[in-house]
């Protein structure tokens, strides 16, 4: 952060304009994964407003929250990069993003949700395979204190 706590002035107006146009929701990786899940017959909520962190994909009955993390914004160990200009400010901002991710994960888990994260560079079919497998496991294992309809 700067001494005033404000965002530093951009050194390059073109880069600043490009960054401001980056989508926050419904990114290309999210859309590809959602399409693949939908093709498999799986139905979900998108950016569920009532849940902490507004998961990119939420399976409400199975209580599964899926986040598709951007390599830059969430500090991917394989593909994450740091801007050279205003690097101290960017490092603090990106570290805060990761910290906020962990906080919202804890909040969701406290509500009984299973939280899973994938990187934007992961293959959409592989991500859908993982999500579908988790969904099937959650559907087959009744929560504590509830009775499965098969055993009633």
PDB file of C-alpha atoms in Angstrom:
ATOM      1  CA  UNK A   1       0.000   0.000   0.000  1.00  0.00           C
ATOM      2  CA  UNK A   2       1.056   3.542  -0.429  1.00  0.00           C
ATOM      3  CA  UNK A   3       1.542   5.784   2.570  1.00  0.00           C
ATOM      4  CA  UNK A   4      -1.980   7.149   2.076  1.00  0.00           C
ATOM      5  CA  UNK A   5      -3.455   3.639   1.778  1.00  0.00           C
ATOM      6  CA  UNK A   6      -4.789   4.408  -1.693  1.00  0.00           C
ATOM      7  CA  UNK A   7      -4.135   2.738  -4.993  1.00  0.00           C
ATOM      8  CA  UNK A   8      -0.982   4.128  -6.594  1.00  0.00           C
ATOM      9  CA  UNK A   9      -1.269   6.125  -9.775  1.00  0.00           C
ATOM     10  CA  UNK A  10      -0.846   3.879 -12.829  1.00  0.00           C
ATOM     11  CA  UNK A  11       2.399   4.345 -14.698  1.00  0.00           C
ATOM     12  CA  UNK A  12       0.883   3.220 -17.986  1.00  0.00           C
ATOM     13  CA  UNK A  13      -2.625   4.304 -18.972  1.00  0.00           C
ATOM     14  CA  UNK A  14      -2.945   1.541 -21.587  1.00  0.00           C
ATOM     15  CA  UNK A  15      -2.144  -1.232 -19.099  1.00  0.00           C
ATOM     16  CA  UNK A  16      -4.474   0.357 -16.562  1.00  0.00           C
ATOM     17  CA  UNK A  17      -7.300   0.399 -19.111  1.00  0.00           C
ATOM     18  CA  UNK A  18      -6.655  -3.251 -20.012  1.00  0.00           C
ATOM     19  CA  UNK A  19      -6.718  -4.306 -16.362  1.00  0.00           C
ATOM     20  CA  UNK A  20      -9.967  -2.438 -15.696  1.00  0.00           C
ATOM     21  CA  UNK A  21     -11.650  -4.274 -18.589  1.00  0.00           C
ATOM     22  CA  UNK A  22     -10.794  -7.740 -17.256  1.00  0.00           C
ATOM     23  CA  UNK A  23     -14.010  -9.594 -16.403  1.00  0.00           C
ATOM     24  CA  UNK A  24     -14.659 -10.499 -12.778  1.00  0.00           C
ATOM     25  CA  UNK A  25     -17.399 -13.055 -13.420  1.00  0.00           C
ATOM     26  CA  UNK A  26     -18.211 -15.448 -16.235  1.00  0.00           C
ATOM     27  CA  UNK A  27     -14.650 -15.598 -17.485  1.00  0.00           C
ATOM     28  CA  UNK A  28     -13.811 -17.892 -20.395  1.00  0.00           C
ATOM     29  CA  UNK A  29     -12.504 -20.696 -18.117  1.00  0.00           C
ATOM     30  CA  UNK A  30     -15.667 -20.477 -15.979  1.00  0.00           C
ATOM     31  CA  UNK A  31     -17.908 -20.621 -19.034  1.00  0.00           C
ATOM     32  CA  UNK A  32     -16.108 -23.671 -20.440  1.00  0.00           C
ATOM     33  CA  UNK A  33     -16.410 -25.533 -17.141  1.00  0.00           C
ATOM     34  CA  UNK A  34     -20.051 -24.552 -16.688  1.00  0.00           C
ATOM     35  CA  UNK A  35     -20.833 -25.695 -20.227  1.00  0.00           C
ATOM     36  CA  UNK A  36     -19.197 -29.057 -19.580  1.00  0.00           C
ATOM     37  CA  UNK A  37     -21.059 -29.549 -16.288  1.00  0.00           C
ATOM     38  CA  UNK A  38     -24.355 -28.562 -17.911  1.00  0.00           C
ATOM     39  CA  UNK A  39     -23.687 -30.947 -20.821  1.00  0.00           C
ATOM     40  CA  UNK A  40     -23.410 -33.729 -18.223  1.00  0.00           C
ATOM     41  CA  UNK A  41     -26.830 -32.853 -16.853  1.00  0.00           C
ATOM     42  CA  UNK A  42     -25.554 -31.157 -13.716  1.00  0.00           C
ATOM     43  CA  UNK A  43     -27.472 -28.082 -12.593  1.00  0.00           C
ATOM     44  CA  UNK A  44     -26.030 -25.390 -10.401  1.00  0.00           C
ATOM     45  CA  UNK A  45     -26.258 -21.765  -9.307  1.00  0.00           C
ATOM     46  CA  UNK A  46     -23.824 -19.182 -10.683  1.00  0.00           C
ATOM     47  CA  UNK A  47     -22.241 -16.604  -8.350  1.00  0.00           C
ATOM     48  CA  UNK A  48     -24.670 -17.465  -5.547  1.00  0.00           C
ATOM     49  CA  UNK A  49     -25.206 -14.109  -3.840  1.00  0.00           C
ATOM     50  CA  UNK A  50     -26.280 -15.540  -0.486  1.00  0.00           C
ATOM     51  CA  UNK A  51     -23.042 -17.470   0.064  1.00  0.00           C
ATOM     52  CA  UNK A  52     -19.727 -16.088   1.345  1.00  0.00           C
ATOM     53  CA  UNK A  53     -17.412 -15.328  -1.556  1.00  0.00           C
ATOM     54  CA  UNK A  54     -20.172 -15.793  -4.151  1.00  0.00           C
ATOM     55  CA  UNK A  55     -18.887 -19.137  -5.516  1.00  0.00           C
ATOM     56  CA  UNK A  56     -18.471 -19.305  -9.279  1.00  0.00           C
ATOM     57  CA  UNK A  57     -20.526 -22.518  -9.255  1.00  0.00           C
ATOM     58  CA  UNK A  58     -22.690 -23.720  -6.357  1.00  0.00           C
ATOM     59  CA  UNK A  59     -24.489 -27.043  -6.057  1.00  0.00           C
ATOM     60  CA  UNK A  60     -27.002 -26.131  -3.361  1.00  0.00           C
ATOM     61  CA  UNK A  61     -28.372 -29.587  -2.513  1.00  0.00           C
ATOM     62  CA  UNK A  62     -24.946 -31.203  -2.320  1.00  0.00           C
ATOM     63  CA  UNK A  63     -23.489 -28.058  -0.677  1.00  0.00           C
ATOM     64  CA  UNK A  64     -20.495 -27.855  -3.000  1.00  0.00           C
ATOM     65  CA  UNK A  65     -18.895 -24.494  -3.765  1.00  0.00           C
ATOM     66  CA  UNK A  66     -16.579 -24.340  -6.784  1.00  0.00           C
ATOM     67  CA  UNK A  67     -14.183 -21.480  -7.439  1.00  0.00           C
ATOM     68  CA  UNK A  68     -12.232 -21.016 -10.669  1.00  0.00           C
ATOM     69  CA  UNK A  69      -9.232 -18.940  -9.636  1.00  0.00           C
ATOM     70  CA  UNK A  70      -7.354 -16.712 -12.052  1.00  0.00           C
ATOM     71  CA  UNK A  71      -3.607 -17.347 -12.065  1.00  0.00           C
ATOM     72  CA  UNK A  72      -2.731 -13.663 -11.682  1.00  0.00           C
ATOM     73  CA  UNK A  73      -5.331 -12.616  -9.119  1.00  0.00           C
ATOM     74  CA  UNK A  74      -4.916 -15.652  -6.847  1.00  0.00           C
ATOM     75  CA  UNK A  75      -1.134 -16.144  -7.158  1.00  0.00           C
ATOM     76  CA  UNK A  76      -0.902 -19.443  -9.025  1.00  0.00           C
ATOM     77  CA  UNK A  77       2.438 -21.053  -8.113  1.00  0.00           C
ATOM     78  CA  UNK A  78       2.903 -22.186 -11.731  1.00  0.00           C
ATOM     79  CA  UNK A  79       1.655 -19.186 -13.724  1.00  0.00           C
ATOM     80  CA  UNK A  80       1.281 -16.277 -11.313  1.00  0.00           C
ATOM     81  CA  UNK A  81       3.214 -13.135 -12.208  1.00  0.00           C
ATOM     82  CA  UNK A  82       3.856  -9.830 -10.488  1.00  0.00           C
ATOM     83  CA  UNK A  83       3.772  -6.445 -12.169  1.00  0.00           C
ATOM     84  CA  UNK A  84       7.097  -4.610 -12.099  1.00  0.00           C
ATOM     85  CA  UNK A  85       5.471  -1.224 -11.577  1.00  0.00           C
ATOM     86  CA  UNK A  86       4.119  -0.592  -8.075  1.00  0.00           C
ATOM     87  CA  UNK A  87       5.251  -4.107  -7.147  1.00  0.00           C
ATOM     88  CA  UNK A  88       4.942  -3.646  -3.363  1.00  0.00           C
ATOM     89  CA  UNK A  89       1.332  -2.489  -3.713  1.00  0.00           C
ATOM     90  CA  UNK A  90       0.482  -5.371  -6.059  1.00  0.00           C
ATOM     91  CA  UNK A  91       2.122  -7.948  -3.799  1.00  0.00           C
ATOM     92  CA  UNK A  92       0.061  -6.741  -0.826  1.00  0.00           C
ATOM     93  CA  UNK A  93      -3.118  -6.725  -2.925  1.00  0.00           C
ATOM     94  CA  UNK A  94      -2.608 -10.238  -4.293  1.00  0.00           C
ATOM     95  CA  UNK A  95      -1.670 -11.619  -0.874  1.00  0.00           C
ATOM     96  CA  UNK A  96      -4.870 -10.098   0.507  1.00  0.00           C
ATOM     97  CA  UNK A  97      -6.843 -11.839  -2.271  1.00  0.00           C
ATOM     98  CA  UNK A  98      -5.411 -15.196  -1.209  1.00  0.00           C
ATOM     99  CA  UNK A  99      -6.078 -14.441   2.467  1.00  0.00           C
ATOM    100  CA  UNK A 100      -9.681 -13.475   1.639  1.00  0.00           C
ATOM    101  CA  UNK A 101     -10.055 -16.766  -0.290  1.00  0.00           C
ATOM    102  CA  UNK A 102      -9.094 -18.728   2.851  1.00  0.00           C
ATOM    103  CA  UNK A 103     -11.468 -16.652   5.005  1.00  0.00           C
ATOM    104  CA  UNK A 104     -14.456 -17.273   2.724  1.00  0.00           C
ATOM    105  CA  UNK A 105     -13.540 -20.970   2.498  1.00  0.00           C
ATOM    106  CA  UNK A 106     -13.656 -21.161   6.309  1.00  0.00           C
ATOM    107  CA  UNK A 107     -17.024 -19.374   6.354  1.00  0.00           C
ATOM    108  CA  UNK A 108     -18.476 -21.781   3.797  1.00  0.00           C
ATOM    109  CA  UNK A 109     -17.137 -24.830   5.654  1.00  0.00           C
ATOM    110  CA  UNK A 110     -18.686 -23.510   8.870  1.00  0.00           C
ATOM    111  CA  UNK A 111     -22.011 -23.528   6.993  1.00  0.00           C
ATOM    112  CA  UNK A 112     -21.480 -27.181   6.025  1.00  0.00           C
ATOM    113  CA  UNK A 113     -20.264 -26.613   2.462  1.00  0.00           C
ATOM    114  CA  UNK A 114     -17.481 -28.456   0.682  1.00  0.00           C
ATOM    115  CA  UNK A 115     -15.191 -25.953  -1.002  1.00  0.00           C
ATOM    116  CA  UNK A 116     -13.033 -26.692  -4.007  1.00  0.00           C
ATOM    117  CA  UNK A 117     -10.739 -24.477  -6.064  1.00  0.00           C
ATOM    118  CA  UNK A 118      -9.394 -24.943  -9.563  1.00  0.00           C
ATOM    119  CA  UNK A 119      -6.972 -22.820 -11.575  1.00  0.00           C
ATOM    120  CA  UNK A 120      -8.095 -21.123 -14.760  1.00  0.00           C
ATOM    121  CA  UNK A 121      -5.420 -23.032 -16.724  1.00  0.00           C
ATOM    122  CA  UNK A 122      -6.780 -26.470 -15.783  1.00  0.00           C
ATOM    123  CA  UNK A 123      -8.514 -28.503 -18.472  1.00  0.00           C
ATOM    124  CA  UNK A 124     -12.308 -27.913 -18.272  1.00  0.00           C
ATOM    125  CA  UNK A 125     -13.070 -31.614 -18.812  1.00  0.00           C
ATOM    126  CA  UNK A 126     -10.702 -32.615 -15.999  1.00  0.00           C
ATOM    127  CA  UNK A 127     -12.267 -30.010 -13.702  1.00  0.00           C
ATOM    128  CA  UNK A 128     -15.763 -31.240 -14.592  1.00  0.00           C
ATOM    129  CA  UNK A 129     -14.636 -34.838 -13.900  1.00  0.00           C
ATOM    130  CA  UNK A 130     -13.426 -33.832 -10.429  1.00  0.00           C
ATOM    131  CA  UNK A 131     -16.547 -31.819  -9.636  1.00  0.00           C
ATOM    132  CA  UNK A 132     -18.848 -34.592 -10.870  1.00  0.00           C
ATOM    133  CA  UNK A 133     -16.995 -37.216  -8.794  1.00  0.00           C
ATOM    134  CA  UNK A 134     -17.272 -35.017  -5.695  1.00  0.00           C
ATOM    135  CA  UNK A 135     -20.966 -34.409  -6.419  1.00  0.00           C
ATOM    136  CA  UNK A 136     -21.619 -38.171  -6.655  1.00  0.00           C
ATOM    137  CA  UNK A 137     -19.729 -38.834  -3.400  1.00  0.00           C
ATOM    138  CA  UNK A 138     -21.701 -36.141  -1.587  1.00  0.00           C
ATOM    139  CA  UNK A 139     -25.006 -37.458  -2.934  1.00  0.00           C
ATOM    140  CA  UNK A 140     -24.205 -41.034  -1.888  1.00  0.00           C
ATOM    141  CA  UNK A 141     -23.101 -40.122   1.647  1.00  0.00           C
ATOM    142  CA  UNK A 142     -25.950 -38.779   3.774  1.00  0.00           C
ATOM    143  CA  UNK A 143     -25.086 -36.007   6.198  1.00  0.00           C
ATOM    144  CA  UNK A 144     -24.833 -36.855   9.872  1.00  0.00           C
ATOM    145  CA  UNK A 145     -28.144 -36.841  11.595  1.00  0.00           C
ATOM    146  CA  UNK A 146     -30.136 -37.399   8.427  1.00  0.00           C
ATOM    147  CA  UNK A 147     -31.519 -40.585   7.008  1.00  0.00           C
ATOM    148  CA  UNK A 148     -30.996 -41.590   3.455  1.00  0.00           C
ATOM    149  CA  UNK A 149     -34.259 -42.068   1.513  1.00  0.00           C
ATOM    150  CA  UNK A 150     -33.016 -45.552   0.607  1.00  0.00           C
ATOM    151  CA  UNK A 151     -33.073 -46.583   4.273  1.00  0.00           C
ATOM    152  CA  UNK A 152     -36.479 -45.212   5.249  1.00  0.00           C
TER     153      UNK A 152
END
